[in-house]
PDB file of C-alpha atoms in Angstrom:
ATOM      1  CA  UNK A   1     -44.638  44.887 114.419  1.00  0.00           C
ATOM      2  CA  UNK A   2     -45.462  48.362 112.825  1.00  0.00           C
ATOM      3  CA  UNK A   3     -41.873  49.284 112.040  1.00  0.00           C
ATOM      4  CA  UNK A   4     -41.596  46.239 110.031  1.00  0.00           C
ATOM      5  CA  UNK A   5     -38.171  46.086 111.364  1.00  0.00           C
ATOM      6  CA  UNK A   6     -36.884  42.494 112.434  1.00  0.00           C
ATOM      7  CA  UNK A   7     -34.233  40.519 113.713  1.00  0.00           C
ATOM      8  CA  UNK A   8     -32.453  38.857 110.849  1.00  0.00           C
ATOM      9  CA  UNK A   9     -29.670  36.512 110.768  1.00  0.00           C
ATOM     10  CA  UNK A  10     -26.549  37.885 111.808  1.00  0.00           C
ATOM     11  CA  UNK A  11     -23.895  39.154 108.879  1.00  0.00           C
ATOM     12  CA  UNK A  12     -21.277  37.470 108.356  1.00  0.00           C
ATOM     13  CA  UNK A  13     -18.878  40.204 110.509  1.00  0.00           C
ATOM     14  CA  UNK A  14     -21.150  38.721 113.501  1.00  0.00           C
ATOM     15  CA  UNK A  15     -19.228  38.348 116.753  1.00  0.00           C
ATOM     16  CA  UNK A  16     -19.765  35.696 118.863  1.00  0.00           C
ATOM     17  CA  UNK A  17     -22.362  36.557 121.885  1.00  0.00           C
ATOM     18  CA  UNK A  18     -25.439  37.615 122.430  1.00  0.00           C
ATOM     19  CA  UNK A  19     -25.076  41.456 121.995  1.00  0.00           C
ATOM     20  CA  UNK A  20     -28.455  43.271 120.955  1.00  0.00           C
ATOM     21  CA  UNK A  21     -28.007  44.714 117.665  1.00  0.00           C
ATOM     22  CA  UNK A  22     -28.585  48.482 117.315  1.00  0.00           C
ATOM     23  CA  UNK A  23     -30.626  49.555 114.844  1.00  0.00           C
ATOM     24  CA  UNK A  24     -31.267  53.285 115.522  1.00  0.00           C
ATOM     25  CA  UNK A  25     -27.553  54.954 115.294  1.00  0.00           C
ATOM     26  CA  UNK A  26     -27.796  58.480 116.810  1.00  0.00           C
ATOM     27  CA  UNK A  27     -25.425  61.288 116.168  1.00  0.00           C
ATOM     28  CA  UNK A  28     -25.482  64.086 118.881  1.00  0.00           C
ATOM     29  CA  UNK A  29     -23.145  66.487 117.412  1.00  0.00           C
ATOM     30  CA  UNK A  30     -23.322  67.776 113.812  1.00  0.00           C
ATOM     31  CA  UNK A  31     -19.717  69.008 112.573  1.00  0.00           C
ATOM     32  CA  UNK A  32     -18.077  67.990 115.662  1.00  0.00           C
ATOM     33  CA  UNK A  33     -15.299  67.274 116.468  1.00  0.00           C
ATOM     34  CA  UNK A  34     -14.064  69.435 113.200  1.00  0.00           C
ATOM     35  CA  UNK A  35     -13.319  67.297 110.021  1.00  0.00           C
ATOM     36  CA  UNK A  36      -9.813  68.667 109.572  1.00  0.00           C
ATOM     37  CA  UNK A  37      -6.958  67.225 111.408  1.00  0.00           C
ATOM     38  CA  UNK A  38      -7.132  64.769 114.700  1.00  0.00           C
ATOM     39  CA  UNK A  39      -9.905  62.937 115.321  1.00  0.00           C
ATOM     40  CA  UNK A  40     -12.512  64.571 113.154  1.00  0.00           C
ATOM     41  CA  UNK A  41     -10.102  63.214 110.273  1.00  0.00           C
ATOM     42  CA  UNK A  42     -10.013  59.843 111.245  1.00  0.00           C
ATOM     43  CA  UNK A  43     -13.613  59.760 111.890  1.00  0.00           C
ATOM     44  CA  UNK A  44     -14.660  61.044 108.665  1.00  0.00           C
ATOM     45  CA  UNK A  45     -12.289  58.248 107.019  1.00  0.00           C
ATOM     46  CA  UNK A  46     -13.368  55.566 108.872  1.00  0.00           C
ATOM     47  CA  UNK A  47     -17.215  56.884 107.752  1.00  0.00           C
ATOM     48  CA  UNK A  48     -16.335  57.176 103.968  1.00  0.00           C
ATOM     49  CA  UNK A  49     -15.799  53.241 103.947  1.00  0.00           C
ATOM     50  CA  UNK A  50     -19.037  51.449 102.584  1.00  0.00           C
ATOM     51  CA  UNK A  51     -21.433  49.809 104.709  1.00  0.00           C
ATOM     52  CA  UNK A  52     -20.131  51.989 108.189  1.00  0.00           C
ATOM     53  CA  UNK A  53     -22.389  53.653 110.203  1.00  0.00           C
ATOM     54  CA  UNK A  54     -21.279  56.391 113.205  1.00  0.00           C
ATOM     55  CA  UNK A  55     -23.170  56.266 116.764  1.00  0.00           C
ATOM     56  CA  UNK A  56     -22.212  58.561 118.931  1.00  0.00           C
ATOM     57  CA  UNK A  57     -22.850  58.673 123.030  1.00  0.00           C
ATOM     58  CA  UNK A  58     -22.375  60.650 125.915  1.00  0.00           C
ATOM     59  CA  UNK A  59     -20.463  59.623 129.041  1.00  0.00           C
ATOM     60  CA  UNK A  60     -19.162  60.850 132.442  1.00  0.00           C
ATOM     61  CA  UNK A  61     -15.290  62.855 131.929  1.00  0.00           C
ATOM     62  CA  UNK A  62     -14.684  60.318 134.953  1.00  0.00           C
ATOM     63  CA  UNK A  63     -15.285  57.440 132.805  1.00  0.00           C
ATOM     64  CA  UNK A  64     -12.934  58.301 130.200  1.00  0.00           C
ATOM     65  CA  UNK A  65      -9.596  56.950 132.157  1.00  0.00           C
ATOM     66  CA  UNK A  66     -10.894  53.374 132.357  1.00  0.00           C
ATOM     67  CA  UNK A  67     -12.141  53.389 128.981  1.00  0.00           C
ATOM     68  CA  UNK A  68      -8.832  54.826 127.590  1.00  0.00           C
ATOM     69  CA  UNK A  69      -6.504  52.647 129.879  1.00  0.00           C
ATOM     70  CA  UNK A  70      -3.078  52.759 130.764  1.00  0.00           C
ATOM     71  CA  UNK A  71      -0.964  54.118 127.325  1.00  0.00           C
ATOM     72  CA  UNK A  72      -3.970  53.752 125.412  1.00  0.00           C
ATOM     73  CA  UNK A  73      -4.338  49.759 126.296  1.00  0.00           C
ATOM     74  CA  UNK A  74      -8.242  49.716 127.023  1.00  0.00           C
ATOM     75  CA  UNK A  75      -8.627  51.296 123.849  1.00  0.00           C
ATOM     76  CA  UNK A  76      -6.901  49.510 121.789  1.00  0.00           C
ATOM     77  CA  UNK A  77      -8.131  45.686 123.268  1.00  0.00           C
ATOM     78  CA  UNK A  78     -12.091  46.678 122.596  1.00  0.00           C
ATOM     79  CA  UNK A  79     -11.272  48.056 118.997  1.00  0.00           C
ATOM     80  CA  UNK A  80      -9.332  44.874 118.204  1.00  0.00           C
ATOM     81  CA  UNK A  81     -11.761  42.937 119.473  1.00  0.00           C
ATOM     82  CA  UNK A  82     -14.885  45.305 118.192  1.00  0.00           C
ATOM     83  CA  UNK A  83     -13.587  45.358 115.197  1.00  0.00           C
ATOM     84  CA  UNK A  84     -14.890  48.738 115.408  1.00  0.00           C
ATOM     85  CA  UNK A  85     -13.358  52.622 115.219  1.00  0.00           C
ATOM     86  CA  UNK A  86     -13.958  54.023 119.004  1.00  0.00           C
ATOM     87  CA  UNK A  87     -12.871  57.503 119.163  1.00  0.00           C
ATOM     88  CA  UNK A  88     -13.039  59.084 122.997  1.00  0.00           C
ATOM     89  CA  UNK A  89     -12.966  62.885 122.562  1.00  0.00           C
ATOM     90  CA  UNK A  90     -12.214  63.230 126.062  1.00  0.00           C
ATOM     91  CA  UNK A  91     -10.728  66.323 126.538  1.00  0.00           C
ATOM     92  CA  UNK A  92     -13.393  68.769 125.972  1.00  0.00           C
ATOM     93  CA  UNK A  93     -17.458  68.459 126.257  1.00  0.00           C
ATOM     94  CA  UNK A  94     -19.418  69.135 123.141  1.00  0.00           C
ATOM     95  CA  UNK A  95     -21.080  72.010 121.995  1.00  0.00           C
ATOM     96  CA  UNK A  96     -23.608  73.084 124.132  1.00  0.00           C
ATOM     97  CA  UNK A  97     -23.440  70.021 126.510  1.00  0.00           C
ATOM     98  CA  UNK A  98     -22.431  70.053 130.265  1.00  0.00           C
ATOM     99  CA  UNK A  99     -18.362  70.604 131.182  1.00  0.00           C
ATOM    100  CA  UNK A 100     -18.537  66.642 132.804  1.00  0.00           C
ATOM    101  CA  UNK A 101     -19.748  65.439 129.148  1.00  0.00           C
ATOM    102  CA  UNK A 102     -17.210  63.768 126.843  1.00  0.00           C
ATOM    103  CA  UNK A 103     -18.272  62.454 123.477  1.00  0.00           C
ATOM    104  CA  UNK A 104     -17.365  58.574 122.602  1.00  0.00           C
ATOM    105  CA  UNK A 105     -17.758  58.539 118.561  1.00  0.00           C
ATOM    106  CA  UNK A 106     -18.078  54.526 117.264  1.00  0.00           C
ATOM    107  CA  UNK A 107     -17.453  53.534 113.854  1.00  0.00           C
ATOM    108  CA  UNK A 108     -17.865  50.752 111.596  1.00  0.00           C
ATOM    109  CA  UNK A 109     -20.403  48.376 110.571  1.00  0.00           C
ATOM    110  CA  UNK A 110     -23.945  48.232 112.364  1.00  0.00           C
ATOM    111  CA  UNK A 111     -22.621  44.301 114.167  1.00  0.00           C
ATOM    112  CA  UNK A 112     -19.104  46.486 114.867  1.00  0.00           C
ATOM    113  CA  UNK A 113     -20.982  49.710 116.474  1.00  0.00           C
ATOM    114  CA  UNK A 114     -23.344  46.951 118.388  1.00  0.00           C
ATOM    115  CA  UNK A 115     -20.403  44.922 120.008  1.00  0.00           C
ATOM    116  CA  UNK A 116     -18.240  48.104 120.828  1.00  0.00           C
ATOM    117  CA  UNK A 117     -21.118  49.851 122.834  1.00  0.00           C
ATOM    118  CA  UNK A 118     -22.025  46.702 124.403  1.00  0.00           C
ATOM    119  CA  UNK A 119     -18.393  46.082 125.358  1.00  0.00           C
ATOM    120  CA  UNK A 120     -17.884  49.891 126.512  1.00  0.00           C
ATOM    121  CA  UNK A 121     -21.523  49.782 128.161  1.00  0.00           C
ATOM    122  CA  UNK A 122     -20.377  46.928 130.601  1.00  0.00           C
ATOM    123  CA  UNK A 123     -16.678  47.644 130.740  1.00  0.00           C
ATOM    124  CA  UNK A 124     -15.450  46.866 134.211  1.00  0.00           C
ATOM    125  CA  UNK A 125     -18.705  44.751 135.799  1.00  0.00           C
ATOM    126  CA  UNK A 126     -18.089  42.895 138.685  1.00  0.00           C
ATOM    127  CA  UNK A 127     -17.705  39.016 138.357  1.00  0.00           C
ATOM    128  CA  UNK A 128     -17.779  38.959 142.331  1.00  0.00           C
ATOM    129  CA  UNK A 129     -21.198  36.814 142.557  1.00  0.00           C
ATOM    130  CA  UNK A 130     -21.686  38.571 145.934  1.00  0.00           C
ATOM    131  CA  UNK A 131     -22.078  41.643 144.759  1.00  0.00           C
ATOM    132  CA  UNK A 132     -24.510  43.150 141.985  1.00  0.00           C
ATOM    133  CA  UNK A 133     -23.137  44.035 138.448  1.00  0.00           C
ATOM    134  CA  UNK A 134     -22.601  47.609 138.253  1.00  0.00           C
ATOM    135  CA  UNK A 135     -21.997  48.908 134.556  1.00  0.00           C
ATOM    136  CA  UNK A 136     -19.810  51.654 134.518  1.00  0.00           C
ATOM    137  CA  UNK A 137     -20.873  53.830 131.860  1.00  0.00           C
ATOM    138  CA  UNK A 138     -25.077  53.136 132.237  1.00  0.00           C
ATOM    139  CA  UNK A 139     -25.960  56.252 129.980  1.00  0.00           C
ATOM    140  CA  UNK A 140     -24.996  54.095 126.600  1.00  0.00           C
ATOM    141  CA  UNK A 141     -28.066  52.149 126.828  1.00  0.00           C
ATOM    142  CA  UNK A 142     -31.118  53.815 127.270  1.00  0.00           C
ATOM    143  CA  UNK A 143     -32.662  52.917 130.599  1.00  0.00           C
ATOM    144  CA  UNK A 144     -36.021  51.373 128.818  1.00  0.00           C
ATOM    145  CA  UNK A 145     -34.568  49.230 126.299  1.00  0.00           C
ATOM    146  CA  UNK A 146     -35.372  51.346 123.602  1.00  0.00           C
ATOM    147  CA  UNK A 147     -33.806  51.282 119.694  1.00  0.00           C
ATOM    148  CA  UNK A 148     -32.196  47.891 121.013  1.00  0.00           C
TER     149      UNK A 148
END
C-alpha cells in the first residue's frame, strides 16, 4: 500500500457492525452555512471539541423528509445511536450547487462520522428478500468504493 494508510483496530468509541471506516473527510462548502447563529453555530461547536472531524455530503431536497422524520424523530434516533452531530441544512442548496441540493453536515469523531453516513447512506432499505435493496440516498458513498 503506497498511502501507508491501514486498517487499525477500532477505538474504543467503535460501534458494533461492520461499517467501513472513512478516512478521507471532505468538506464541500467553505464558510457555509454562516458561523453565527443556527446551525453554523452548532456546527462550529460541535468542531471545536478535540478529536472531531466534519464530513459533509450532498443529497436529493426529496431525501431530506425521511431523513428528518416526523417532529424531528429520524434525526434524533441516528444521532443517538451515531453518536454523531448530523446537521440537515435542508432548506436551501449551497452556494453555487443545483436548487434540488441540500447539504447534510456530520460531526464527531472519525468511528461517529463513519456510522452516521453509513446509517444515513442505507436509511430505509428494503428487508423484503424479494425485492433488491435500494439505498435511498446512493450519492453518500461514492459509486467505486473510493476513500472507504
Amino acid at each position: 500500500p503506497s498511502s501507508g494508510a491501514s486498517r487499525a483496530a477500532p477505538p474504543a468509541d467503535a460501534l458494533p457492525g461492520e461499517v467501513p471506516i472513512l478516512f478521507n473527510f471532505q468538506r464541500l462548502v467553505s464558510n457555509w452555512p454562516p458561523p453565527y447563529g443556527g446551525f453554523g453555530k452548532q456546527i462550529i461547536e460541535a468542531e471545536g471539541v478535540p478529536g472531531n472531524v466534519r464530513h459533509e455530503v450532498l443529497v436529493h431536497q426529496t431525501a431530506i423528509g425521511k431523513l428528518i422524520g416526523a417532529g424531528g424523530s429520524q434525526q434524533k434516533e441516528l444521532m443517538v445511536r451515531t453518536g454523531c452531530g448530523i446537521f440537515i441544512i435542508g432548506k436551501e442548496p449551497p452556494p453555487n450547487y443545483p436548487e434540488d441540493q441540500r447539504l447534510i453536515v456530520f460531526v464527531g469523531s472519525p468511528t461517529q462520522v463513519s456510522h452516521a453516513v453509513h446509517a444515513v447512506a442505507t436509511l430505509g432499505m428494503k428487508s423484503d428478500q424479494n425485492r433488491a435493496p435500494k439505498r435511498v440516498l446512493d450519492s453518500i458513498y461514492p459509486s467505486d468504493g473510493a476513500d472507504l
